Coordinates of C-alpha atoms in Angstrom, one line a residue:
Chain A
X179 CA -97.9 -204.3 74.7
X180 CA -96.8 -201.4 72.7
X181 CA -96.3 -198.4 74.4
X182 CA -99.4 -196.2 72.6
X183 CA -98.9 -193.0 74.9
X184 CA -95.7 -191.7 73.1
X185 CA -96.5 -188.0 73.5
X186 CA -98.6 -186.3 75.9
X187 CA -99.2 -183.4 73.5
X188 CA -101.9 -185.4 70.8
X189 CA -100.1 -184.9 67.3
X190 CA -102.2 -183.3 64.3
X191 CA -101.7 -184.7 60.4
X192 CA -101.7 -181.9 57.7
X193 CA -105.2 -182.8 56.8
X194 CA -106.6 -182.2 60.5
X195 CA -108.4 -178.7 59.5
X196 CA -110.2 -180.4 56.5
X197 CA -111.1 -183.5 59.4
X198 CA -113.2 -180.0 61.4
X199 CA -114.5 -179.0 58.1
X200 CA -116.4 -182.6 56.9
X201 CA -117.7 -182.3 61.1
X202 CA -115.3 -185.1 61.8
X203 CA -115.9 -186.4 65.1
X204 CA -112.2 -186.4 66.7
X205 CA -110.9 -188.9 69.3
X206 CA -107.8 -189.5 70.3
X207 CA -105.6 -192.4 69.1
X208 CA -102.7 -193.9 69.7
X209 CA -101.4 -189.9 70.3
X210 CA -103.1 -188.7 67.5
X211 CA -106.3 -186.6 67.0
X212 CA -108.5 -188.6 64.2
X213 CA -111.4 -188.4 62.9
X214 CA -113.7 -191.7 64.5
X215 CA -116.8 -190.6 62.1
X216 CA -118.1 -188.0 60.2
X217 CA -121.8 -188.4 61.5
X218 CA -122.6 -192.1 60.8
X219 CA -120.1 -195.2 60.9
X220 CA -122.7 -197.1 59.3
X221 CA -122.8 -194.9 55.9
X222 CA -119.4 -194.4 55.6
X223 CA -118.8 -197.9 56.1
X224 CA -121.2 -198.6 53.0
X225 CA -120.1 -195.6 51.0
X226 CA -117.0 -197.3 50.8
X227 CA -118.3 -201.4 49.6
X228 CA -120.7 -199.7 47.3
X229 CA -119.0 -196.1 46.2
X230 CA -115.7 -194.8 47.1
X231 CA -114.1 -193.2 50.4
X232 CA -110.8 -192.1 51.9
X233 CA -109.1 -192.2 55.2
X234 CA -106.7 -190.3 56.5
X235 CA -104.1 -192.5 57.7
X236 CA -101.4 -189.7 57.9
X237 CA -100.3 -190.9 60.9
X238 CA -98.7 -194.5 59.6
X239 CA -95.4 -194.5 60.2
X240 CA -93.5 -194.3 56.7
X241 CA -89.8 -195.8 56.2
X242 CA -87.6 -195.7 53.4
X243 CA -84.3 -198.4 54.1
X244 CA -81.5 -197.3 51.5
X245 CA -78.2 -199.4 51.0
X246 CA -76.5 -202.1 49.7
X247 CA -77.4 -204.9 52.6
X248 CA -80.9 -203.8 52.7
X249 CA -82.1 -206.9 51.1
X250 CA -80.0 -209.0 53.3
X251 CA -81.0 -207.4 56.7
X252 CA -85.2 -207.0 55.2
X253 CA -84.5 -211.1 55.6
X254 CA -83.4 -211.4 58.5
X255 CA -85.8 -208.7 60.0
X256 CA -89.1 -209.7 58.7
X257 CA -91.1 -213.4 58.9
X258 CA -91.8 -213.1 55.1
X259 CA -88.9 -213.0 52.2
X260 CA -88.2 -209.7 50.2
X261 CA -86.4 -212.3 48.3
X262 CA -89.9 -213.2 46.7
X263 CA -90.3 -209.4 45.2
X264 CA -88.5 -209.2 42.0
X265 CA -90.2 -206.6 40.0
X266 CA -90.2 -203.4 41.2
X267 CA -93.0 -201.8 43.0
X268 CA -93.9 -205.1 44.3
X269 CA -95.5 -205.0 47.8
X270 CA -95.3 -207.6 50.4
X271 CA -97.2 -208.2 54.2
X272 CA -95.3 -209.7 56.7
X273 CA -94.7 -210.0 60.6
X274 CA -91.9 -208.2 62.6
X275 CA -90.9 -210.7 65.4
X276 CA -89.1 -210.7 68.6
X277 CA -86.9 -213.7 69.1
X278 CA -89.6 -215.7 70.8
X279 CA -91.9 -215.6 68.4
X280 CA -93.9 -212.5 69.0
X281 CA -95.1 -210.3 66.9
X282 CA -93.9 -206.7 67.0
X283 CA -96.0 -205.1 64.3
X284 CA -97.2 -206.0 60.9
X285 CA -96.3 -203.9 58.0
X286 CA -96.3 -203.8 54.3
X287 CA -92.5 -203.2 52.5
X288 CA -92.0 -202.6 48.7
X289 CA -89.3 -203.7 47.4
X290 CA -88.6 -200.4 44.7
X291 CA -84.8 -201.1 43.7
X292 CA -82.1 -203.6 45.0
X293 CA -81.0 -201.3 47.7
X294 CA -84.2 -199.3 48.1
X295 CA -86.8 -201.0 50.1
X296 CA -90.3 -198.9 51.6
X297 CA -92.0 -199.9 55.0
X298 CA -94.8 -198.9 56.3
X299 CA -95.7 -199.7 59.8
X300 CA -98.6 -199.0 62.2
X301 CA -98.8 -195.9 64.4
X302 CA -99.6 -196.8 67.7
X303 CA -96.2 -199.5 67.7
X304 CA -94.0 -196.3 65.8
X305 CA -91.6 -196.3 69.0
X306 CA -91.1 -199.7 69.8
X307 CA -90.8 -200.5 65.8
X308 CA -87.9 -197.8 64.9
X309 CA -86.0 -199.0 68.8
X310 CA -86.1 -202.6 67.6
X311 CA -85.4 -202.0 63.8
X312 CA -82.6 -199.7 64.7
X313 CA -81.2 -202.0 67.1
X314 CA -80.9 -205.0 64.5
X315 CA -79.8 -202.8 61.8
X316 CA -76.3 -202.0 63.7
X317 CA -74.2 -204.4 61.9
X318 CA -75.4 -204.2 58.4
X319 CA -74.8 -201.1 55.7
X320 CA -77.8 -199.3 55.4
X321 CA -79.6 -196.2 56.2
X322 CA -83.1 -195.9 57.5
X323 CA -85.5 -192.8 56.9
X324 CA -88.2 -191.9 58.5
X325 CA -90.8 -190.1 56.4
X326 CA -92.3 -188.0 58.0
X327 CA -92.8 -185.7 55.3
X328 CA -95.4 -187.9 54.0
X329 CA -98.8 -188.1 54.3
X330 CA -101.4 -190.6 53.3
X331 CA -104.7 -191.2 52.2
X332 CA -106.5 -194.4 51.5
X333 CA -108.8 -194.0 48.5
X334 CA -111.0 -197.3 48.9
X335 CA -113.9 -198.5 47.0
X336 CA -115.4 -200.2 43.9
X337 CA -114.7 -196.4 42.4
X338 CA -111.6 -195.3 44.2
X339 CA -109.3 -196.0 41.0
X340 CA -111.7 -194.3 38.7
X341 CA -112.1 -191.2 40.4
X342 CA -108.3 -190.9 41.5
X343 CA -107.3 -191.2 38.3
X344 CA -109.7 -188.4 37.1
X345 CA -107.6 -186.1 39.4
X346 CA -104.1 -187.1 37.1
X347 CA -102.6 -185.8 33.6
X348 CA -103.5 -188.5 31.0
X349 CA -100.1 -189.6 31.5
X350 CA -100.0 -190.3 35.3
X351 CA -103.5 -191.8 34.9
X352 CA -102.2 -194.5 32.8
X353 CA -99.1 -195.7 34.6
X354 CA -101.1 -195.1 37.8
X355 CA -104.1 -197.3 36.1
X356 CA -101.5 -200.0 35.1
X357 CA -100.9 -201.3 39.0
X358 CA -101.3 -204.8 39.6
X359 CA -103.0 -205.5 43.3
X360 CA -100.2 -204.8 45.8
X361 CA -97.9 -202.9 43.4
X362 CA -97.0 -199.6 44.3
X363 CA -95.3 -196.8 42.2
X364 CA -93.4 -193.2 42.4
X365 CA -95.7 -191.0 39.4
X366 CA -93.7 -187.3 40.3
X367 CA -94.0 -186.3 44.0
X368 CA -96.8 -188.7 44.9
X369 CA -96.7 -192.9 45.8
X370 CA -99.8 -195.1 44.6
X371 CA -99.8 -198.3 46.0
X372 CA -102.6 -200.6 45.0
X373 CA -103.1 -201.6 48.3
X374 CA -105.9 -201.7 51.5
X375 CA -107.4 -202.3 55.0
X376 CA -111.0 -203.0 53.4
X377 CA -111.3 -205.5 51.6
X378 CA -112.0 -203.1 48.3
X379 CA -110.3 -202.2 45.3
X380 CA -108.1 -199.0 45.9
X381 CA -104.9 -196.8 46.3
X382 CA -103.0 -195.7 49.3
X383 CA -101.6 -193.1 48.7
X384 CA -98.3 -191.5 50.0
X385 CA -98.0 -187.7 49.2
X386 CA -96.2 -184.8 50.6
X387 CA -97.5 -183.1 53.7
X388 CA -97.4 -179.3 52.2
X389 CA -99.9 -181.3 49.0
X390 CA -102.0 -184.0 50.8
X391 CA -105.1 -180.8 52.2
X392 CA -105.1 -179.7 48.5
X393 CA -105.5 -183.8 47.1
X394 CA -108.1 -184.3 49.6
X395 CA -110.0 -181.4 48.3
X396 CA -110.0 -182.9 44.8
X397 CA -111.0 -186.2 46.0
X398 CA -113.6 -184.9 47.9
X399 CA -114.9 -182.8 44.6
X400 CA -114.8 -186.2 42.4
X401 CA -117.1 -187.5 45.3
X402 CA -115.0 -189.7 47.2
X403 CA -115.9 -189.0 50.8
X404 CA -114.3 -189.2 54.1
X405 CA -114.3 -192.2 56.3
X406 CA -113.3 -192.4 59.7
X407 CA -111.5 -194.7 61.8
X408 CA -115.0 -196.3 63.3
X409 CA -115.7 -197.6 59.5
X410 CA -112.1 -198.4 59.1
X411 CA -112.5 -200.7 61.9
X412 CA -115.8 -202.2 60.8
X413 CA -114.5 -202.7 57.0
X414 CA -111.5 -204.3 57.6
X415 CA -112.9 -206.8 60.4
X416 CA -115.4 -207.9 57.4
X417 CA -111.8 -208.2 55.2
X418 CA -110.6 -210.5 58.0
X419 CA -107.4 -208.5 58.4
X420 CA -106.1 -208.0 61.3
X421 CA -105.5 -205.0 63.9
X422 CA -102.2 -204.9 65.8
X423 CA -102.8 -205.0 69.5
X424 CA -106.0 -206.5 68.9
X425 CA -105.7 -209.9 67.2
X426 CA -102.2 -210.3 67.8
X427 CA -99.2 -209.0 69.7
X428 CA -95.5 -209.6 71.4
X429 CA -97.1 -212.5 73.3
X430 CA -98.9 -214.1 70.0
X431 CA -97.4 -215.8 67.7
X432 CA -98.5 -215.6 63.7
X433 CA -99.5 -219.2 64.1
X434 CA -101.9 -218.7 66.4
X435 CA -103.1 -214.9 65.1
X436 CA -104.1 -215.7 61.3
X437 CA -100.8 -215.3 60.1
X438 CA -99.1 -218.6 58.8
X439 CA -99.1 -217.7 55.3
X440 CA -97.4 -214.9 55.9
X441 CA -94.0 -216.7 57.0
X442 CA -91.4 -218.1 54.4
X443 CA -90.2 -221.1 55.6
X444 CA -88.0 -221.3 52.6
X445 CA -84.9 -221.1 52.3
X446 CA -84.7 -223.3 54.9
X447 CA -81.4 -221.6 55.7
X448 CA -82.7 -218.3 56.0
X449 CA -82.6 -217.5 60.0
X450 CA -84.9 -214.5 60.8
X451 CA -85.6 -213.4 63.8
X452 CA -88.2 -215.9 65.6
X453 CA -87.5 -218.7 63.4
X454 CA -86.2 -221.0 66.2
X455 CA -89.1 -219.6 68.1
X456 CA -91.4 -220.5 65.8
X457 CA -89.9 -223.9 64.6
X458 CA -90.2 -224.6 68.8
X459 CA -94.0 -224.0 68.7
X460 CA -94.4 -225.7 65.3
X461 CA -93.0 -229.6 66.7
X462 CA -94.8 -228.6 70.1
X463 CA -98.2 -228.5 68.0
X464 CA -100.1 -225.4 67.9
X465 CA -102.5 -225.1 70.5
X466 CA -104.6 -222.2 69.0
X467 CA -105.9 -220.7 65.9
X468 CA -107.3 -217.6 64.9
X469 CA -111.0 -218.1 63.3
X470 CA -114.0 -216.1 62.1
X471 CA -117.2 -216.1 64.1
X472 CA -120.8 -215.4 63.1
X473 CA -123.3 -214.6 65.6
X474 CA -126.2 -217.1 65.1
X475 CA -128.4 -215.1 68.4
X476 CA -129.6 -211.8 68.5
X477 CA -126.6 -209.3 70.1
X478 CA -123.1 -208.3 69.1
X479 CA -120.1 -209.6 69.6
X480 CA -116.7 -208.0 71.3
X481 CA -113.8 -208.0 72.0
X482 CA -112.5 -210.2 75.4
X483 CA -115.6 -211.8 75.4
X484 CA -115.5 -215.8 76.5
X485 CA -116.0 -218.0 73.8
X486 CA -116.6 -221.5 75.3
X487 CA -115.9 -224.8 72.6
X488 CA -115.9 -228.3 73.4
X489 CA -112.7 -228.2 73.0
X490 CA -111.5 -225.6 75.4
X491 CA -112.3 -221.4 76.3
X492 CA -111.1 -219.3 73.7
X493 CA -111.6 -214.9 73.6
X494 CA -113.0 -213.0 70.9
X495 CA -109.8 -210.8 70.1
X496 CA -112.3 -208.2 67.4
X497 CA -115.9 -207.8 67.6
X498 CA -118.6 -205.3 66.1
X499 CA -121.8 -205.1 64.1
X500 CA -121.3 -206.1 60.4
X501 CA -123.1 -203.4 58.6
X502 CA -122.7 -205.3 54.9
X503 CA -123.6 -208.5 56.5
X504 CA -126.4 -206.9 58.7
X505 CA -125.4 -209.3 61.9
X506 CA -122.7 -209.4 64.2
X507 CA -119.0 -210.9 63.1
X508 CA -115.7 -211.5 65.4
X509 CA -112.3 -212.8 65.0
X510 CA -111.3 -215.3 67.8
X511 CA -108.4 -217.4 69.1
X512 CA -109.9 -221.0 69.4
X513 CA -108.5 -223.9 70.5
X514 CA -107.1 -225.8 67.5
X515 CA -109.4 -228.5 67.5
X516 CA -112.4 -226.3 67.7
X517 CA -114.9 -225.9 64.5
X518 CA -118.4 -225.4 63.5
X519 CA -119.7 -224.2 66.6
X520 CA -119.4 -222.4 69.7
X521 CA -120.7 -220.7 72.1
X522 CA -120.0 -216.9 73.3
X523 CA -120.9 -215.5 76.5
X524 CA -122.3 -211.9 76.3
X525 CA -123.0 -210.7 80.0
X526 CA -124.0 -213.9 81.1
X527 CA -125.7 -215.8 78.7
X528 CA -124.5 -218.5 76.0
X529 CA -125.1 -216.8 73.0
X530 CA -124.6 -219.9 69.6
X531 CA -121.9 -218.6 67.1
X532 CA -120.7 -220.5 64.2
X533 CA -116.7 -221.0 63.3
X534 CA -116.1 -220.1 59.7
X535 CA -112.8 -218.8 58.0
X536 CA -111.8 -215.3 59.0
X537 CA -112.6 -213.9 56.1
X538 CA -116.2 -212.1 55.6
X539 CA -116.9 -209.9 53.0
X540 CA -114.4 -209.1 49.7
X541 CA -115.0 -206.7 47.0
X542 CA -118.9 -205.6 48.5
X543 CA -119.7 -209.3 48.8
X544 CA -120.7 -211.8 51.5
X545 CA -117.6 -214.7 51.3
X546 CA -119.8 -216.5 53.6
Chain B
X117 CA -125.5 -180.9 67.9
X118 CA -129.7 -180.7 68.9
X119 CA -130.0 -178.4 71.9
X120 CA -134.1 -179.2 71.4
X121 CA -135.0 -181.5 74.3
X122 CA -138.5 -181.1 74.8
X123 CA -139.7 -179.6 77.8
X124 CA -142.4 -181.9 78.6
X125 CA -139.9 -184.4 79.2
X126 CA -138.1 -185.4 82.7
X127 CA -134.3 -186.6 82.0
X128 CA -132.1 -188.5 83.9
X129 CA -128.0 -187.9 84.5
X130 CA -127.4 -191.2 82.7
X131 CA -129.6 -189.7 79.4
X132 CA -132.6 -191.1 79.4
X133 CA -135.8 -189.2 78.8
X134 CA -139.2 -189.8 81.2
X135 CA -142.8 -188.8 79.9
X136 CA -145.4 -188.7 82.0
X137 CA -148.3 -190.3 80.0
X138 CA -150.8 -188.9 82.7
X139 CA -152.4 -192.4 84.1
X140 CA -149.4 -193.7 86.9
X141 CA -147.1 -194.7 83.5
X142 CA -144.4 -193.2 82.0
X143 CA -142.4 -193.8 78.6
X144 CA -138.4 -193.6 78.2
X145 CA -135.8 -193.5 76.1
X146 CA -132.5 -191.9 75.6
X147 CA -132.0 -188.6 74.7
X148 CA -130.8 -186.6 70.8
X149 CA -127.7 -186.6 73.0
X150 CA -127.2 -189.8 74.2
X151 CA -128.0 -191.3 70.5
X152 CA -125.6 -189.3 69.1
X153 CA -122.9 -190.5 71.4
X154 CA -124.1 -193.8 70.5
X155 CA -123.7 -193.6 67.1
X156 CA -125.3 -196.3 64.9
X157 CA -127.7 -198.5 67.0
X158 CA -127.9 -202.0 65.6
X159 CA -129.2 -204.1 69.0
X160 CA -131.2 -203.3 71.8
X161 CA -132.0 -205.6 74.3
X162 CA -134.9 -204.6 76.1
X163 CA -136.3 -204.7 79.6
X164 CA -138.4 -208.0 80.7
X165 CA -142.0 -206.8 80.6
X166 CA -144.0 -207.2 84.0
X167 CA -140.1 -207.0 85.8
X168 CA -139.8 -204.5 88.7
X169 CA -137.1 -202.4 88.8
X170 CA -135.6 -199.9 91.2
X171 CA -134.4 -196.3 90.4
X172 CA -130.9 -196.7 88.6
X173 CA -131.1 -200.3 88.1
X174 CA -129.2 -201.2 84.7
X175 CA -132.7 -203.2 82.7
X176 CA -131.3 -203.2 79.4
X177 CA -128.3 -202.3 76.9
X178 CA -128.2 -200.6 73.5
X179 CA -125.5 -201.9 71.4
X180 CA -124.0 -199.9 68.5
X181 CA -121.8 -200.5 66.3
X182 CA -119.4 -198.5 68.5
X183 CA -119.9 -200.1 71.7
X184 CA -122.7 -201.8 74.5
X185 CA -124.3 -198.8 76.4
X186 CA -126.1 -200.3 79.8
X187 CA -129.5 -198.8 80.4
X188 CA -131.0 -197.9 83.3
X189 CA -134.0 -197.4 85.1
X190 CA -134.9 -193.9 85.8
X191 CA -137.1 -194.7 88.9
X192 CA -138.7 -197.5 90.8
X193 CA -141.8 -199.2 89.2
X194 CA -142.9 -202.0 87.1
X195 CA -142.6 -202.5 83.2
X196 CA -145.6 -202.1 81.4
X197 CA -144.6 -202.4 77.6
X198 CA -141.6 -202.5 75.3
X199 CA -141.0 -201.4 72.2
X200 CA -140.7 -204.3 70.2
X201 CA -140.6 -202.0 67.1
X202 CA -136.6 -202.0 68.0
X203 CA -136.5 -205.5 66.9
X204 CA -136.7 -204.9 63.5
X205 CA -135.7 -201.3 63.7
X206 CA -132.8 -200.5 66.1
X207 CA -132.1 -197.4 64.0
X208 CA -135.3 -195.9 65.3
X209 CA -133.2 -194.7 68.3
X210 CA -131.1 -192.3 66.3
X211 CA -133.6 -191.2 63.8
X212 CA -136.4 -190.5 66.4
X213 CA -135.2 -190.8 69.5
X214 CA -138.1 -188.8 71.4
X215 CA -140.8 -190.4 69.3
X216 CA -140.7 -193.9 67.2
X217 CA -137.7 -194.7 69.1
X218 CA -139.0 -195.0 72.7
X219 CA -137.8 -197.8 74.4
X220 CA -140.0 -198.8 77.6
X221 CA -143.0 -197.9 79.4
X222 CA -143.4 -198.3 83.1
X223 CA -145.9 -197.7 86.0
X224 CA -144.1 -196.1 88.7
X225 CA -144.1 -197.0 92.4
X226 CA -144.7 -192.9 92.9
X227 CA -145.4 -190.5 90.5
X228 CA -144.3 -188.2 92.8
X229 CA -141.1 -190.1 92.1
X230 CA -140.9 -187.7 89.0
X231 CA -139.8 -184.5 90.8
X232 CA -136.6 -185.9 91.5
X233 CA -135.8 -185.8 87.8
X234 CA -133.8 -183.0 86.0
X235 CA -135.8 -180.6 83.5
X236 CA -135.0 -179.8 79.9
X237 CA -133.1 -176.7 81.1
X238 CA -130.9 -178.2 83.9
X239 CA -130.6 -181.3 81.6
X240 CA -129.1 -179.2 79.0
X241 CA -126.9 -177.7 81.6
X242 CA -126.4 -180.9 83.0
X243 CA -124.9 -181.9 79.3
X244 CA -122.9 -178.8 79.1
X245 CA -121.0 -179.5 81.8

């Protein structure tokens, strides 16, 4: 496991006094004081499938890779191929692994120019990441910046675009408008990525520290509101996405945590780190799977509780209250085999759940 | 955050309030506080009516979106009603959780029993602390 305690002081973002203003509720995590609500999880988890909402999620770790072998070395780095983005702005999700397979972090790069690649990674792994990207980056011609001059905000909802671009020139609004799903793009001082951890339509956005309190105010006044970590939690276990350290982690592979699609087996030449690993686990049969369950009994479901399958035990490895769904939803690692139903034992007692695809809610919609 | 805990209530140091209905029963719940630690309520699983129960036995759990919160007896006795209202409505906890969103009802061993509870004011203090 990551190493989540990186500073003993907890670390503000910029937009910590406007957190105190909206009565955010502040907890600490992964070294950082966030907001977890603003009063209720429940409404902000709705304002954001029916309206629009933002999250501050300052404390992502940004880094810009500059150079001519940054291609090169993004391929041998990362489970997924850069080599598939070839127009610029284009993002892509892939797995960081260690050499047996593991899973470092999962991260989101844009590929901006041949030798100018952006990474974003998650907090709580920032240490561990930059040591291990550092460390395979020794031999190849490239420099690595951390941004820590940037903040960002999520803008997520069916009427996040609409209402950021009411805060842009006509200009900006239009090239900003013009983003395909997972394209990203540099409009003066500030990054829009079409991009999310909800399941909704939206921007992250990537904005300098000394401008991201004044933004927020503006998004506020168009009547996006805030959203705290609790609802971020909720909304993207009803996205199925996963949460590093949660559903998957050094000791997981991507074929067991959800994550197949997201490793290029082609080139078959292309040797990345964890590809003999992974190749290993691949003839040796995977022996679990990452699925979505539904509770079918009245309760909710959790984390490291037992799920029991003809098949074999499995553990819930994400569980909460589905507030768009009004029932309770998990992500699990199964044994292969297992399907249809199971069985989930909540302080004592069997409790039916059905197996479905880890995927729940898209776009303010049961997928179900 | 409320400060308004009535002061016909008895509370307990794990947030649960005690009225004294007058005829050997007494109703509970959890306290403004204790909800709003709780955040959303979505699940409660109530106490078996007719169980017995001792002071501080754990007879139920509240589950919010956040987390599972145990519940616990405040003192010895037998359980009289539930509020099956929570059913349907878990959310009654947070929006009324001194009134609609009362949980059990019990008939206590000793209504004596009762002194040994906090007031409103040394509950308050009790949750300044």
């Amino acid at each position: 496991m990551p190493d989540t305690s990186q500073n003993t002081t907890p670390q503000r973002t910029p937009l910590y006094d406007k957190h105190l203003e909206s009565e955010g509720k502040i907890v600490d995590f992964a070294g950082w004081e966030m907001p977890i609500n603003y009063g209720s999880q429940v409404k902000e988890h709705n304002q954001v499938r029916e309206d629009a909402g933002m999250f501050d999620v300052s404390h992502m770790v940004v880094l810009d890779f500059h150079g001519k072998d940054v291609k090169r070395f993004l391929q041998y780095l990362l489970a997924n191929d850069v080599a598939k983005l070839k127009d610029s702005g284009k993002a892509l999700y892939s797995g960081m692994l260690n050499e047996t397979g593991g899973v470092i972090d999962d991260l989101i790069v844009y590929y901006l120019s041949d030798d100018f690649y952006r990474m974003v990674v998650n907090a709580a792994t920032r240490v561990n990441d930059l040591q291990w990207i550092n460390q395979q980056a020794k031999d190849f011609d490239l420099e690595i910046k951390e941004r820590d001059d940037l903040a960002m905000i999520a803008v997520q909802g069916p009427n996040a675009r609409e209402k950021t671009h009411s805060l842009l020139t006509a200009e900006n609004a239009t090239k900003v408008s013009a983003l395909k799903p997972f394209f990203g793009c540099q409009v003066d001082e500030i990054f829009f990525a079409r991009t999310g951890y909800t399941g909704e339509d939206g921007y992250e956005i990537m904005i300098l520290n000394d401008d991201v309190a004044d933004f927020w105010d503006k998004l506020l006044s168009s009547g996006v509101k805030p959203i705290g970590l609790g609802a971020r939690d909720t909304l993207r276990l009803e996205a199925g996405m996963n949460l590093y350290g949660t559903d998957m982690d050094e000791t997981i592979s991507p074929l067991s945590a959800g994550m197949a699609w997201t490793i290029a087996w082609e080139p078959s030449e292309r040797d990345f780190i964890g590809r003999k690993a992974l190749e290993t686990l691949k003839s040796e049969g995977i022996k679990h799977k990452l699925v979505g369950l539904i509770l079918e009994d009245k309760g909710v479901l959790r984390g490291h509780q037992k799920v029991v399958t003809e098949f074999g035990d499995g553990e819930i490895t994400s569980g909460s209250f589905s507030p768009t769904l009004g029932l309770s939803i998990a992500l699990a690692r199964v044994p292969t085999e297992a399907k249809d139903k199971c069985h989930v034992e909540i302080r004592g007692k069997h409790l039916s759940a059905k197996i479905v695809k880890p995927q729940f809610v898209r776009n303010g919609k049961s997928v179900l | 955050m409320s400060n308004e805990n009535p002061s016909d209530l008895k509370y307990t140091n794990t947030h649960e309030w005690v009225r004294d209905n007058g005829d050997g029963t007494v109703t509970i719940g959890i306290t403004e506080h204790a909800q709003d630690l709780l955040g959303d309520v979505v699940f409660v699983e109530l106490p078996e009516l007719e169980s017995s129960l001792t002071a501080e036995e754990n007879c139920g759990v509240i589950e919010s979106v956040k987390a599972a919160s145990d519940m616990y007896a405040p003192l010895e006795g037998e359980v009289t009603e539930v509020n099956e209202e929570l059913d349907g409505e878990p959310e009654l906890i947070n929006t009324a959780p001194f009134g609609e969103g009362w949980i059990f009802s019990m008939k206590l061993k000793s209504m004596a029993d009762l002194e040994e509870l906090m007031d409103a004011d040394a509950y308050e203090a009790f949750c300044q602390e």
